[in-house]
Coordinates of C-alpha atoms and ligand atoms in Angstrom, one line a residue:
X1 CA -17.4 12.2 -16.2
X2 CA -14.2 14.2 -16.3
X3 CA -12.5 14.8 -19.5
X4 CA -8.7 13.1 -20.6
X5 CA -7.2 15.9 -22.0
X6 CA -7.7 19.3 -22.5
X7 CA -7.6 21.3 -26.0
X8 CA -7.5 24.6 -26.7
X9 CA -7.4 26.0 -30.0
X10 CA -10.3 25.1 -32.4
X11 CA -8.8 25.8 -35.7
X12 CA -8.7 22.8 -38.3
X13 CA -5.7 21.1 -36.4
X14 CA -7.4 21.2 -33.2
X15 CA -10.3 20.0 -34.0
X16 CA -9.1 17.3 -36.2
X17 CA -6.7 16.0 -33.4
X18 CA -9.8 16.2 -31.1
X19 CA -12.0 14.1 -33.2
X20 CA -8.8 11.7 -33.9
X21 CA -8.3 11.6 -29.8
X22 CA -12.2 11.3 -29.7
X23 CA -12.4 8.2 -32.2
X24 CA -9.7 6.6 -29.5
X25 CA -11.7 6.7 -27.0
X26 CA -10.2 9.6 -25.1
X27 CA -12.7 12.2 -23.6
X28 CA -11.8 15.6 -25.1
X29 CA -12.7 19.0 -23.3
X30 CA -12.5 21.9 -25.9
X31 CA -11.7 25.5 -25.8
X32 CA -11.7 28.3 -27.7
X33 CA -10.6 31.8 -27.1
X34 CA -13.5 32.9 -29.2
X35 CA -16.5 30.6 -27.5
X36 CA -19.3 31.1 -30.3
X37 CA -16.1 28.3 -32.3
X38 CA -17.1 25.9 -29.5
X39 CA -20.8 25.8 -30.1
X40 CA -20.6 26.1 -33.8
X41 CA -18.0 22.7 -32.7
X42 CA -20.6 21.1 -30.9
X43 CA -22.8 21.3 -32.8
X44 CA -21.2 20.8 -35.8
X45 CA -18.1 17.8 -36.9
X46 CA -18.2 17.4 -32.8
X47 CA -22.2 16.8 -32.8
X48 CA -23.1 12.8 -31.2
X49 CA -19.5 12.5 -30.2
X50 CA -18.2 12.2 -26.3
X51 CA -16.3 15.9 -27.1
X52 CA -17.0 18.2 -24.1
X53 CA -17.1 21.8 -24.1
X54 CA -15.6 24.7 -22.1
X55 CA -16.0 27.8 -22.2
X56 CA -13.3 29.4 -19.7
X57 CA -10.3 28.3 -18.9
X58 CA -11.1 27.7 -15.3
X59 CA -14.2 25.9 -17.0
X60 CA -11.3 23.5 -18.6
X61 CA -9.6 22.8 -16.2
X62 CA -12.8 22.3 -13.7
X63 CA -13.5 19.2 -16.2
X64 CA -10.2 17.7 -16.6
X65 CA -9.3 13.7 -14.4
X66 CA -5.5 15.0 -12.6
X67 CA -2.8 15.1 -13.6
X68 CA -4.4 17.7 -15.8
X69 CA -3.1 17.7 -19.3
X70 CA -4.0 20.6 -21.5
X71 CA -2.8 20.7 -25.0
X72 CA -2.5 23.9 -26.5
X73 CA -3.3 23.8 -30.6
X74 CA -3.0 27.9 -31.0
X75 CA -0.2 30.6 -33.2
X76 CA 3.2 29.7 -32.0
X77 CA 4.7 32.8 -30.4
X78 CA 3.4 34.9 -28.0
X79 CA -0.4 33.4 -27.7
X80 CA 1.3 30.5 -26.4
X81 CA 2.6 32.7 -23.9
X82 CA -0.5 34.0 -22.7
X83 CA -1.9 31.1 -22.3
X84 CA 0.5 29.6 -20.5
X85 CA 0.3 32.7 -18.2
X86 CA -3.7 32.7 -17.7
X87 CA -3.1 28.3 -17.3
X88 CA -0.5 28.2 -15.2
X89 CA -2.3 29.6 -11.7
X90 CA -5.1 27.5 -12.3
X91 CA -3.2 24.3 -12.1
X92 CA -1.8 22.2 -9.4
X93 CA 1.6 20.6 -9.1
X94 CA 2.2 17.5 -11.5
X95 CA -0.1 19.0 -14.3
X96 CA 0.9 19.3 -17.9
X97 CA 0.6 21.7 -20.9
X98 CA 1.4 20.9 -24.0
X99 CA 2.4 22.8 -26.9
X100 CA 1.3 21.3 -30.6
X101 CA 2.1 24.2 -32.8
X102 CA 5.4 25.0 -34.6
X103 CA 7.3 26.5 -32.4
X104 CA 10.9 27.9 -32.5
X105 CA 12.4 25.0 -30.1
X106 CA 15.0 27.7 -27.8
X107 CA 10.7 28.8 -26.9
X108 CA 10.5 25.6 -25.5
X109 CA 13.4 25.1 -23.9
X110 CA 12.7 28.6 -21.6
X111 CA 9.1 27.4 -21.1
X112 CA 10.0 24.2 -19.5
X113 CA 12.3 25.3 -17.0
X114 CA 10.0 28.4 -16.1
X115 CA 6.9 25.7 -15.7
X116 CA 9.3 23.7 -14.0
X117 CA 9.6 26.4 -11.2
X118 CA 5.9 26.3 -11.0
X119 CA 6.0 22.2 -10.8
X120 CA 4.2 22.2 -13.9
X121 CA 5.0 19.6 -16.5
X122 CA 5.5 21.2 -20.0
X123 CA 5.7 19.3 -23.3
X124 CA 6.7 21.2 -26.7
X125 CA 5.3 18.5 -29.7
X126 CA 5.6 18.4 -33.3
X127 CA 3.0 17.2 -34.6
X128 CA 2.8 17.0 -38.6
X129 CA 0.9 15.3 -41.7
X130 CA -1.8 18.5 -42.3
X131 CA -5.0 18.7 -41.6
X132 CA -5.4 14.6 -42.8
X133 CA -2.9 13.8 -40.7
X134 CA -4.4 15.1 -37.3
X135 CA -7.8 14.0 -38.0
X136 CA -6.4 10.2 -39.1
X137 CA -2.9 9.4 -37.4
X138 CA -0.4 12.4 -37.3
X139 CA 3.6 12.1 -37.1
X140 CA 4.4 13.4 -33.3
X141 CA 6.9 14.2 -31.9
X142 CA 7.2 15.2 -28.3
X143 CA 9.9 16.6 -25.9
X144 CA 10.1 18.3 -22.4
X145 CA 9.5 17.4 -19.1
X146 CA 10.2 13.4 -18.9
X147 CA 8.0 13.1 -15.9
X148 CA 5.3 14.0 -18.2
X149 CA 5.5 10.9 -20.6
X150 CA 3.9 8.2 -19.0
X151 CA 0.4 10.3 -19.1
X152 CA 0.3 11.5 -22.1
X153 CA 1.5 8.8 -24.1
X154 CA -1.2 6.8 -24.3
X155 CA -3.2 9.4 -25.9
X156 CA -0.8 9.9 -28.5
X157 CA 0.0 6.6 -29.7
X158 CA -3.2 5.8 -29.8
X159 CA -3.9 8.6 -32.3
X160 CA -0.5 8.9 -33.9
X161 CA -0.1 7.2 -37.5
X162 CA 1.6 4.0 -37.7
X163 CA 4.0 2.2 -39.6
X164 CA 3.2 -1.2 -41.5
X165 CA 4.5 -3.6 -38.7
X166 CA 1.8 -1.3 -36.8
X167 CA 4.5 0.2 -35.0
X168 CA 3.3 4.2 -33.4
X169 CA 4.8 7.3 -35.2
X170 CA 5.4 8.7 -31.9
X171 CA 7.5 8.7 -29.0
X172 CA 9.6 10.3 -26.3
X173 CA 12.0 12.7 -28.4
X174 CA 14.3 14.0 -25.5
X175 CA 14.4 17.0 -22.8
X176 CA 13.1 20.3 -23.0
X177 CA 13.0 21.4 -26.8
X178 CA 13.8 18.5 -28.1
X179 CA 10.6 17.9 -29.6
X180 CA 10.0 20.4 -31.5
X181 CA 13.8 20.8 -32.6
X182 CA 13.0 17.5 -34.3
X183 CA 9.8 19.4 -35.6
X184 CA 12.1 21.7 -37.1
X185 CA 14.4 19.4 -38.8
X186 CA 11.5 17.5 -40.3
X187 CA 10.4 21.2 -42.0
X188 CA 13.6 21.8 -42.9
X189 CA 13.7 18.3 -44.9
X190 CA 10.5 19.1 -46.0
X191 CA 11.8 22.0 -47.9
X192 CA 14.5 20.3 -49.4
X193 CA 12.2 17.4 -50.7
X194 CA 10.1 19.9 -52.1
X195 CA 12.9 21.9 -53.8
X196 CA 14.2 19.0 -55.3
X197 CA 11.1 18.2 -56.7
X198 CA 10.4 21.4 -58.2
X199 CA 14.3 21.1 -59.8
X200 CA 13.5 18.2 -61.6
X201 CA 9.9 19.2 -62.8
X202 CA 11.7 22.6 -64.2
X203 CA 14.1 20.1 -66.2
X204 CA 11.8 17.8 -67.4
X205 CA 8.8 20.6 -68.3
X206 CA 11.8 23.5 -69.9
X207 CA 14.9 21.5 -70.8
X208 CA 13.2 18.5 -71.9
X209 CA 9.7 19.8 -73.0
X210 CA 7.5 16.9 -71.3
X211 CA 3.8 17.6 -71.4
X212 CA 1.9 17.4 -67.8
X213 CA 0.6 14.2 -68.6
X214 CA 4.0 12.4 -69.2
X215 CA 5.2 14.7 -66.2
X216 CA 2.5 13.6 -64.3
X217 CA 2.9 9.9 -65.4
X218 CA 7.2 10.1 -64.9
X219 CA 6.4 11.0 -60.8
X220 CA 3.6 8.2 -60.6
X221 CA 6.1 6.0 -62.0
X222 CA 9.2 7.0 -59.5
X223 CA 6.6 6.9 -56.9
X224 CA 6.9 2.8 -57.5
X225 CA 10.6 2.8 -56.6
X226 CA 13.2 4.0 -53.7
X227 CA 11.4 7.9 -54.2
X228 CA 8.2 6.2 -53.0
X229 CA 7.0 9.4 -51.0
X230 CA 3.9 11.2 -50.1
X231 CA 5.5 13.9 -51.4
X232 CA 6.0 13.0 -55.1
X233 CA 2.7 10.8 -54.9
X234 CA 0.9 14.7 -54.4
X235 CA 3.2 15.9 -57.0
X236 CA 1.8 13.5 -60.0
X237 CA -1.4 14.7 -58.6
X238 CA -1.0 18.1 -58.5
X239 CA 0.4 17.8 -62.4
X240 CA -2.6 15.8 -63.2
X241 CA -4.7 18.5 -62.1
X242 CA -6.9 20.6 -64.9
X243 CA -8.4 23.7 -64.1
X244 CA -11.9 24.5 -65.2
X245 CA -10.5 25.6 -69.1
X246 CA -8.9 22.2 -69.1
X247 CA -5.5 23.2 -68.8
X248 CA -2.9 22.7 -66.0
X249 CA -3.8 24.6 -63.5
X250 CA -0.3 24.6 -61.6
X251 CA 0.9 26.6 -64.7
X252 CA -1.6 29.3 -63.4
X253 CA 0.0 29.3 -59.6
X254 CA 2.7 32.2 -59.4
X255 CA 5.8 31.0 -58.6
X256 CA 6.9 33.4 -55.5
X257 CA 6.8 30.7 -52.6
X258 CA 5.7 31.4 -49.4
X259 CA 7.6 30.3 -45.6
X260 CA 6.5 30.0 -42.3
X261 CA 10.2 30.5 -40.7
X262 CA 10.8 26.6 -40.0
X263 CA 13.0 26.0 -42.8
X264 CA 14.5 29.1 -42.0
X265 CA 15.5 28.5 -38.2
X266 CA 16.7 25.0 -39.4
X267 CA 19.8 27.0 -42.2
X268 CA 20.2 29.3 -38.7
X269 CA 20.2 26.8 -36.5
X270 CA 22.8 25.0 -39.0
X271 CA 25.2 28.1 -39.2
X272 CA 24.9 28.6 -35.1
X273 CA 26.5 24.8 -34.8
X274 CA 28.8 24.9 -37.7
X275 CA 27.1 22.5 -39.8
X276 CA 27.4 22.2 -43.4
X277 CA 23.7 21.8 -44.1
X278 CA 24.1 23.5 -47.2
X279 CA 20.6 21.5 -49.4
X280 CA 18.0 23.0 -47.1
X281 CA 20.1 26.5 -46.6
X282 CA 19.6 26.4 -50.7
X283 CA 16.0 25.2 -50.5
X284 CA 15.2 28.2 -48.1
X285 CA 17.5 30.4 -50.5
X286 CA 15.6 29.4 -53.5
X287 CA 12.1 30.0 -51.5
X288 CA 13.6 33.7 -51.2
X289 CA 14.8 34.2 -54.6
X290 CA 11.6 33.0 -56.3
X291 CA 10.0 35.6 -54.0
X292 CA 11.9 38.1 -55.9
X293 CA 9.0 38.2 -59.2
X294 CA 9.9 41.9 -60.0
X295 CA 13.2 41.6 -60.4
X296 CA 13.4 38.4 -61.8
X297 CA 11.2 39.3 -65.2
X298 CA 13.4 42.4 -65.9
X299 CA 16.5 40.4 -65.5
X300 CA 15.6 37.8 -67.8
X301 CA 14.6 40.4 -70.3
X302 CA 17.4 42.5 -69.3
X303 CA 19.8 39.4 -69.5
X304 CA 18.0 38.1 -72.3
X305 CA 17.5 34.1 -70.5
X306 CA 16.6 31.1 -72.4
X307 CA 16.8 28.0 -71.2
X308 CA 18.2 26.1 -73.6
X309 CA 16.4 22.4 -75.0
X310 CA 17.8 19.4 -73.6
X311 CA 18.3 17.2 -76.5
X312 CA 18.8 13.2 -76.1
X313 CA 16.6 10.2 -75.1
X314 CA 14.4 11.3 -73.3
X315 CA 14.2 8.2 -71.0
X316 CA 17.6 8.0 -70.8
X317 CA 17.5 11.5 -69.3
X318 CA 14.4 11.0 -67.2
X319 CA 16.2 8.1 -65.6
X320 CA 19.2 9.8 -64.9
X321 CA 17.3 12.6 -63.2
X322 CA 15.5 10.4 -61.2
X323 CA 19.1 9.1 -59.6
X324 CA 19.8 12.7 -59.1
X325 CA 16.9 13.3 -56.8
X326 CA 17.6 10.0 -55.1
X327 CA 20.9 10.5 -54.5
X328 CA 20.5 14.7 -53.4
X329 CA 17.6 13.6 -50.8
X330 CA 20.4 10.9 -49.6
X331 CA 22.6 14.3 -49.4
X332 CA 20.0 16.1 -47.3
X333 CA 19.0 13.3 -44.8
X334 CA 22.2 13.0 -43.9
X335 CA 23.3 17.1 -43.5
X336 CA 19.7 16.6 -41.3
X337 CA 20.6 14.0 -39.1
X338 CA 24.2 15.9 -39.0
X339 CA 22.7 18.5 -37.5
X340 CA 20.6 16.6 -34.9
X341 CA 23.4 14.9 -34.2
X342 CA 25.2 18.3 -33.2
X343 CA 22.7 19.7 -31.6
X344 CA 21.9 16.3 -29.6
X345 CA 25.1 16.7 -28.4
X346 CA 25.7 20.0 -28.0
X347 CA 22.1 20.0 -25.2
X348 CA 22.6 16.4 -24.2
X349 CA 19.4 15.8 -25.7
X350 CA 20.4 12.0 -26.6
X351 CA 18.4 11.6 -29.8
X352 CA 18.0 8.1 -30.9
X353 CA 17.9 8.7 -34.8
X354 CA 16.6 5.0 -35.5
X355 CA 13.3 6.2 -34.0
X356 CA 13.3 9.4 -35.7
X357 CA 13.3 7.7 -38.8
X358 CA 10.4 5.6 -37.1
X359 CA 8.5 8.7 -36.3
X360 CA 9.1 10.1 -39.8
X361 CA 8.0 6.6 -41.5
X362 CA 4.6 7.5 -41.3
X363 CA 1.9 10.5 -41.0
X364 CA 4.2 13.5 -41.5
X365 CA 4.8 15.6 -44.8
X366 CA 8.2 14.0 -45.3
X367 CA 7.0 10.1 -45.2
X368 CA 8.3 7.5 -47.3
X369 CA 9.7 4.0 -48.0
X370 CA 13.3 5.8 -48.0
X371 CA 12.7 6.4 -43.9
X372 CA 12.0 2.4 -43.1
X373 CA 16.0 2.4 -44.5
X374 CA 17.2 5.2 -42.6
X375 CA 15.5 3.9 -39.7
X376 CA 17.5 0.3 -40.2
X377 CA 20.8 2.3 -40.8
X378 CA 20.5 3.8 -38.0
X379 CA 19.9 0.8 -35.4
X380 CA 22.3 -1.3 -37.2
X381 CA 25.0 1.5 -36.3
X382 CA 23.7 4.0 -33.9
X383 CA 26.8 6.2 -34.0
X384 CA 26.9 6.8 -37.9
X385 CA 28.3 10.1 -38.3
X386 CA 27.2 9.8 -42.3
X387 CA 24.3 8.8 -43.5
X388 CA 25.5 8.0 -47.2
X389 CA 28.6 5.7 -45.5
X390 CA 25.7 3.1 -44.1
X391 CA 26.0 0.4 -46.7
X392 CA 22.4 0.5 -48.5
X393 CA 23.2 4.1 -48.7
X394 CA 26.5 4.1 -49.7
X395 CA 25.2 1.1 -53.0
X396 CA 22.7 4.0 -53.9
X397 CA 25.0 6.8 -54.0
X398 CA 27.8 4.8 -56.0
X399 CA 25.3 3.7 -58.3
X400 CA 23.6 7.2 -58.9
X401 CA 26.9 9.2 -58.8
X402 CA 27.3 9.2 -63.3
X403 CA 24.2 10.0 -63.7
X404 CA 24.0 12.8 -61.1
X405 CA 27.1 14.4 -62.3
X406 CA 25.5 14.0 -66.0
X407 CA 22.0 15.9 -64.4
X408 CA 24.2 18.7 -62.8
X409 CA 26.4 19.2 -65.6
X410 CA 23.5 19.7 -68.1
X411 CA 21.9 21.6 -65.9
X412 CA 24.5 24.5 -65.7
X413 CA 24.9 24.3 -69.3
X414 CA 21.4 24.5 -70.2
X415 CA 20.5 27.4 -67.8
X416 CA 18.2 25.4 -65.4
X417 CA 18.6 26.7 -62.1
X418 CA 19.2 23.2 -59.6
X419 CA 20.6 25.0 -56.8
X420 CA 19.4 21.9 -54.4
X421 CA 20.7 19.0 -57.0
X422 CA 23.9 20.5 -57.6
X423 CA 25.1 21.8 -54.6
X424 CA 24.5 18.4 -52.3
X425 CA 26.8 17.0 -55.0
X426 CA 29.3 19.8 -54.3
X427 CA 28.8 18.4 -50.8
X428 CA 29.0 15.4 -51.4
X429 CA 32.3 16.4 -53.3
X430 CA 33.8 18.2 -50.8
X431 CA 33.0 15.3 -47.9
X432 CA 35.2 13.0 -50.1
X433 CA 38.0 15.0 -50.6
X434 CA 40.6 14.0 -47.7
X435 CA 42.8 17.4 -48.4
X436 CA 40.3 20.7 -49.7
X437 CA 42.2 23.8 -50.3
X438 CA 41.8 25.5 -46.9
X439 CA 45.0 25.4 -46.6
X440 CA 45.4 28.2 -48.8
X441 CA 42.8 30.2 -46.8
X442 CA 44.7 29.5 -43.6
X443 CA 47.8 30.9 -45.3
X444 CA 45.4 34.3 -46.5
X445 CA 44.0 34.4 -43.2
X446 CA 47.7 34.5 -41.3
X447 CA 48.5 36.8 -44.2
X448 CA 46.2 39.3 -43.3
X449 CA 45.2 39.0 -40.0
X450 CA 48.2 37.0 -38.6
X451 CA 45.6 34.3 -37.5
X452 CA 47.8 31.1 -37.6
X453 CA 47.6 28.3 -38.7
X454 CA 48.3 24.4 -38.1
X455 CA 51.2 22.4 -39.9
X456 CA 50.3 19.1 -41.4
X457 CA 54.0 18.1 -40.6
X458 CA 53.3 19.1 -37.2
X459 CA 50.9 18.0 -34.0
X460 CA 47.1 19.3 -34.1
X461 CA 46.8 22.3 -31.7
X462 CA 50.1 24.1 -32.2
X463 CA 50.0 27.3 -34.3
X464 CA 52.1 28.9 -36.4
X465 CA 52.3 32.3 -37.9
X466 CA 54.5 33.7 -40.8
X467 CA 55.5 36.9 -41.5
X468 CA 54.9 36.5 -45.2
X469 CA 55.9 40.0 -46.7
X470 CA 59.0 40.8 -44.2
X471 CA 57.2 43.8 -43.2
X472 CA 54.1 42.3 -40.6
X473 CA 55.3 41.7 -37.3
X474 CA 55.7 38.0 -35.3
X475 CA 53.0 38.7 -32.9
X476 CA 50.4 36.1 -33.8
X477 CA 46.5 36.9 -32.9
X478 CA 44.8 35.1 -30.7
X479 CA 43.5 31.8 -31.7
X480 CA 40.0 30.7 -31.6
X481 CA 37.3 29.5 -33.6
X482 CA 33.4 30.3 -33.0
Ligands
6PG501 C1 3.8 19.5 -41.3 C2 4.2 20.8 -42.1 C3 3.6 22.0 -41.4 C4 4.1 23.3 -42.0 C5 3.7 23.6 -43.4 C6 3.9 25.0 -43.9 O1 4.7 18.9 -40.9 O2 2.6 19.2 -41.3 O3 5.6 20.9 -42.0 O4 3.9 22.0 -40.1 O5 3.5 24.4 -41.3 O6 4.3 22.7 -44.2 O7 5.3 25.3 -43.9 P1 5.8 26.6 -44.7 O8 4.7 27.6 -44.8 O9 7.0 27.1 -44.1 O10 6.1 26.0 -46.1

């Protein structure tokens, strides 16, 4: 019997999405650069299951039913590469690789058309939710070669989470890099969720002095309402959790965070289309700073830092934080789908964003209740250029907007650095203001540089210049904006 789909890579993600496809009833051939990992496979979580082994990669692809599809679970960068390079002479027209890892989507785009070439089908996929998530219904997300769809979507529906209705978090994302640009986006969110997070645990545990347990007992409770998340259901977990002395042992975890680049390529990818996607360019901001251990001690003793006690109810405040994060998150789904919006655009990608949502509902690090509302947003008005303007949106915002301000103020005045909270008000600030003060900025900029400028009094696209000190000259620069 010939195998379904090839997988190469047998690190925890690979195996777990081969025992996931497995439990589907999919036969899985598996590969592993180092062989002695596909015995110790077989013969371990892989032991009485239908999971074939290979041990070469002409061995693989020797077992796999045509069209061929090999699915490569390895270190985004260059060992994709190489595999691609030793796969690609071993199969035959109409086959299809697939790449799972987190790859840096402009990757996929060159490796599709350079397969293509070859008349080899290419899919870049996110795939997301951890370890649990491959092994029990991951959030995927493919793009790439269309052609390649048909056959490989069975296979991951079947083993891709799935919302309530029973609906599959998966489906066709768009051309070439599409998929994994979505991938991106989703890590990017996923920093911001996080940030925010860790913004409001700082105010509740230093500005209002909350022990873990009514910490812990706060994040269970907003778990119950619109924040309803996987992310702030691990968070009362995680602040529940004692170490062996009995104390919390998140207060023992040293507070430089680490990255992978995803979050990071997300704030570049943002600056490259002129996006303001200013919460998750903060949350990658404030993943660097807290790197910064060293300096940080000697400046607070150098600077001599406190923060200072919130006073108050503390209900009162709790409640108003909790509109804070609700109302930033709003803030940084919408600067996300922004983005993809852009970038759909700008590649002719033609994202549908209602299914993104879908794809996010369930499985991936960012799911939540929130999603199942984007998701309707997003089909009632496919072309909403703002998430917050969508009516259920829009309610939440209103509603939250006093108590955010009330949050952000404290925040600056008690020294509690909220660099996520208080900037996607700014945003949300600026995005309401019909006239901002570039005007003045254009006039410094033809000051200087003699850069023009347009005239509200006067049609868009004719530009002025003004020689403001009598002494600069009437030749304009060139116009144009990057
Ligand atoms: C997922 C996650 C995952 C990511 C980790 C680590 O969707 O399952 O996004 O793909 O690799 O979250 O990311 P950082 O190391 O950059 O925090």
């Amino acid at each position: 019997m010939k195998g379904d789909i090839g997988v190469i890579g047998l690190a925890v993600m690979g195996q777990n999405l081969i025992l996931n496809m497995n439990d589907h009833g999919f036969t899985v051939v598996a590969h592993n650069r180092t062989t002695s990992k596909v015995d110790e496979f077989l013969a371990g979580p892989a032991k009485d299951t239908n999971i074939i082994g290979a041990y070469s990669l002409e061995e693989l692809v020797e077992k796999l039913e045509k069209p061929r599809k090999v699915m490569l679970m390895v270190r985004a960068g260059s060992v994709v590469d190489a595999f691609i390079d030793q796969l690609a002479p071993l199969l035959d027209e109409g086959d299809i690789i697939i790449d799972g890892g987190n790859t840096n989507y402009p990757d996929t785009n060159r490796r599709v058309a350079s397969l293509k070439e070859k008349g080899i089908h290419f899919i870049g996929t996110g795939v997301s939710g951890g370890e649990e998530g491959a092994r029990f219904g991951p959030s995927i997300m493919p793009g790439g070669s269309p052609q390649a769809w048909p056959a490989v979507k069975p296979i991951f529906q079947a083993i891709s989470a799935k919302t309530d209705a029973g609906e599959p978090c998966c489906d066709w994302v768009g051309n070439d890099g599409a998929g994994h640009f979505v991938k991106m986006v989703h890590n990017g969110i996923e920093y911001g969720d996080m940030q925010l997070i860790t913004e409001a645990y700082q105010f509740m545990k230093d500005g209002l002095g909350l022990s873990h347990e009514e910490m812990q007992q706060t994040f269970s409770d907003w778990n119950k309402t619109e924040l309803n998340s996987y992310l702030i259901e691990i968070t009362a977990d995680i602040l529940g959790y004692k170490d062996e002395d009995g104390s919390p042992l998140v207060e023992k975890i040293l507070d430089t965070a680490g990255q992978k680049g995803t979050g990071k390529w997300t704030g570049i990818n943002a600056l490259d289309l002129g996006i303001p996607l200013t919460l998750i360019s903060e949350s990658v901001f404030a993943r660097c700073l807290s790197a910064l251990k060293e300096q940080r001690v000697a400046a607070e003793a150098q600077f001599g830092k406190a923060i200072e006690k919130v006073s108050g109810d503390k209900q009162e405040w709790l409640d108003a934080l909790r509109q804070a994060l609700l109302a930033s998150k709003i803030i940084s789904y919408a600067q996300g789908f922004m983005l993809m919006r852009e970038a759909s655009d700008e590649n002719g990608w033609e994202l549908n964003y209602g299914n993104v949502a879908l794809m996010w509902r369930g499985g991936c690090i960012i799911r939540s209740a929130f999603l199942g509302n984007i998701r309707d947003a997003y089909d009632a008005n496919p072309e909403l250029a703002f998430l917050g303007s969508d009516p259920y949106f829009k309610g939440i915002l209103d509603n939250c907007l006093a108590a955010w301000r009330k949050v952000a103020a404290k925040s600056l005045e008690a020294g509690i650095p909220m660099p996520c909270t208080t900037s996607a008000l700014t945003f949300l600030d600026g995005y309401t203001t019909a006239r901002l003060p570039a005007n003045l900025l254009q006039a410094q900029r033809d000051y200087f540089g003699a850069h023009t400028y347009e005239r509200v009094d006067r049609p868009r696209g004719e530009f002025f210049h003004t020689n403001w000190t009598g002494t600069g000259g009437d030749t304009a620069s060139t116009t144009y904006d990057v």
